[in-house]
């Protein structure tokens, strides 16, 4: 078992990583959740979470589409296409991280809890896989426009799956494990 100092160092490191590399701002997450709670006080937590997913999906579609625009510029080459993919994946990861943290907060989970770090890393990995699928569709060399809709559809599907999984995870009852004698 890690020492308490090591645990807090890991928490600080994770917070710094997500803040500096993915520009994750927890105050913004709290404001969005407060706004949803204020606008829709009669709705259930699940309904509010689905509103967040519904708002996120078209943004993810747009982000997934836009990250392949460098491919359409003649003579740009794979280096710029790769930079577009990396930049687009970073933006999509950030959007998806906000989504799961907003849903977690709706369900009363602490967004400061270190348990969120593992969940956030899973979201980054899932977003990277989704972005990779659209990048590979461009490698098929069927048509230059193919990666745009594939990127958009894949990113939108990833947002919906990530949001639905967050609802499932955060709405589940907490199971207490009794200590062993």
XYZ file of C-alpha atoms in Angstrom:
181
model
C 0.000 0.000 0.000
C 1.461 3.408 -0.946
C 2.297 5.864 1.820
C -0.091 8.855 2.301
C 2.547 11.277 0.985
C 2.909 9.190 -2.163
C -0.864 9.150 -2.663
C -1.169 12.930 -2.358
C 1.811 13.394 -4.681
C 0.061 11.174 -7.236
C -3.120 13.234 -6.870
C -1.252 16.500 -7.357
C 0.632 15.066 -10.328
C -2.607 13.882 -11.954
C -4.291 17.260 -11.361
C -1.313 19.107 -12.828
C -1.162 16.783 -15.835
C -4.845 17.199 -16.672
C -4.676 20.960 -16.105
C -1.530 21.722 -18.098
C -1.757 19.154 -20.891
C -5.532 18.992 -21.369
C -6.532 22.390 -19.894
C -9.037 20.754 -17.543
C -10.715 23.403 -15.377
C -12.810 21.993 -12.565
C -14.456 25.350 -11.841
C -15.997 25.263 -15.323
C -17.338 21.767 -14.646
C -18.999 22.984 -11.434
C -20.551 25.978 -13.249
C -22.034 23.793 -15.992
C -23.529 21.383 -13.451
C -24.925 24.276 -11.397
C -26.492 25.734 -14.560
C -28.101 22.404 -15.508
C -29.416 21.931 -11.966
C -30.823 25.486 -11.978
C -32.450 25.243 -15.423
C -33.965 21.785 -14.942
C -34.714 21.394 -11.221
C -37.618 18.961 -11.749
C -35.638 16.513 -13.897
C -33.944 13.413 -12.561
C -30.184 13.165 -12.409
C -30.239 10.760 -15.343
C -32.298 13.179 -17.454
C -29.846 15.964 -16.693
C -26.915 13.698 -17.583
C -28.573 12.832 -20.885
C -28.950 16.562 -21.595
C -25.186 16.909 -21.170
C -24.597 13.971 -23.518
C -27.026 15.431 -26.076
C -25.183 18.761 -25.979
C -21.783 17.060 -26.247
C -22.562 14.757 -29.177
C -22.764 17.377 -31.974
C -19.668 19.117 -30.613
C -17.786 15.821 -30.729
C -19.027 15.235 -34.278
C -17.735 18.664 -35.295
C -14.389 18.103 -33.565
C -13.979 14.661 -35.120
C -14.692 16.103 -38.559
C -12.470 19.164 -38.243
C -9.379 17.249 -37.165
C -9.130 15.841 -40.711
C -9.327 19.134 -42.578
C -5.540 19.329 -43.143
C -5.902 16.233 -45.336
C -7.924 18.272 -47.844
C -5.208 20.867 -48.398
C -3.071 19.745 -51.361
C 0.616 19.358 -50.636
C 0.247 19.564 -46.858
C 1.335 15.994 -46.344
C 1.033 13.529 -43.532
C 2.977 15.646 -41.027
C 0.255 18.312 -40.927
C -2.450 15.671 -41.027
C -0.837 14.019 -38.014
C -0.643 17.380 -36.200
C -4.346 17.893 -36.929
C -5.064 14.445 -35.519
C -3.048 15.103 -32.355
C -4.618 18.519 -31.826
C -8.106 17.220 -32.571
C -7.656 14.251 -30.271
C -6.531 16.582 -27.501
C -9.655 18.725 -27.899
C -11.940 15.681 -28.058
C -10.273 14.186 -24.984
C -10.817 17.391 -23.074
C -14.490 17.553 -24.116
C -15.054 13.943 -23.091
C -13.275 14.479 -19.763
C -15.537 17.408 -19.017
C -18.543 15.224 -19.862
C -17.703 12.418 -17.445
C -16.753 14.814 -14.670
C -19.982 16.785 -15.146
C -21.958 13.541 -14.953
C -19.983 12.430 -11.893
C -20.755 15.733 -10.172
C -24.455 15.444 -11.090
C -24.491 12.085 -9.307
C -22.852 13.581 -6.225
C -19.386 12.138 -6.827
C -16.350 14.210 -5.939
C -14.391 15.367 -8.965
C -11.399 15.681 -6.644
C -11.455 11.969 -5.768
C -8.455 10.057 -7.086
C -10.855 7.384 -8.365
C -11.669 9.843 -11.176
C -8.063 9.662 -12.434
C -8.415 6.068 -13.634
C -11.762 6.912 -15.222
C -10.253 9.942 -16.923
C -7.341 7.921 -18.282
C -9.860 5.439 -19.718
C -11.640 8.309 -21.471
C -8.386 9.591 -22.961
C -7.579 6.076 -24.227
C -11.071 5.601 -25.696
C -10.876 8.975 -27.431
C -7.471 8.092 -28.875
C -8.826 4.809 -30.250
C -11.824 6.607 -31.786
C -9.535 9.162 -33.419
C -7.260 6.398 -34.673
C -10.143 4.685 -36.452
C -10.826 7.760 -38.548
C -7.116 8.219 -39.237
C -6.926 4.631 -40.489
C -9.927 5.244 -42.759
C -7.796 7.850 -44.537
C -5.066 5.282 -45.020
C -7.479 3.204 -47.111
C -7.075 5.847 -49.809
C -10.638 5.307 -51.038
C -11.537 8.980 -51.137
C -9.977 12.087 -49.598
C -13.270 13.052 -47.944
C -13.842 9.682 -46.211
C -11.999 10.550 -42.971
C -14.216 13.613 -42.361
C -17.539 11.812 -41.836
C -15.837 8.796 -40.289
C -14.048 11.090 -37.828
C -17.251 12.929 -36.988
C -19.379 9.818 -36.586
C -16.725 8.014 -34.552
C -16.194 10.983 -32.214
C -19.948 11.448 -31.733
C -20.398 7.733 -31.029
C -17.505 7.843 -28.559
C -19.128 10.788 -26.731
C -22.427 8.914 -26.445
C -20.763 5.701 -25.269
C -18.577 7.541 -22.758
C -21.585 9.467 -21.429
C -23.773 6.362 -21.165
C -21.008 4.461 -19.396
C -20.569 7.393 -16.982
C -24.292 7.272 -16.163
C -24.064 3.523 -15.581
C -20.964 3.864 -13.416
C -22.020 6.823 -11.298
C -25.641 5.755 -10.811
C -24.673 2.322 -9.478
C -25.143 1.861 -5.749
C -21.988 1.903 -3.675
C -21.156 -1.555 -2.397
C -19.445 -1.647 0.953
C -17.011 -4.503 1.463
C -16.963 -5.798 5.019
C -13.506 -6.084 6.566
C -12.161 -9.616 6.862
C -11.516 -10.896 10.399
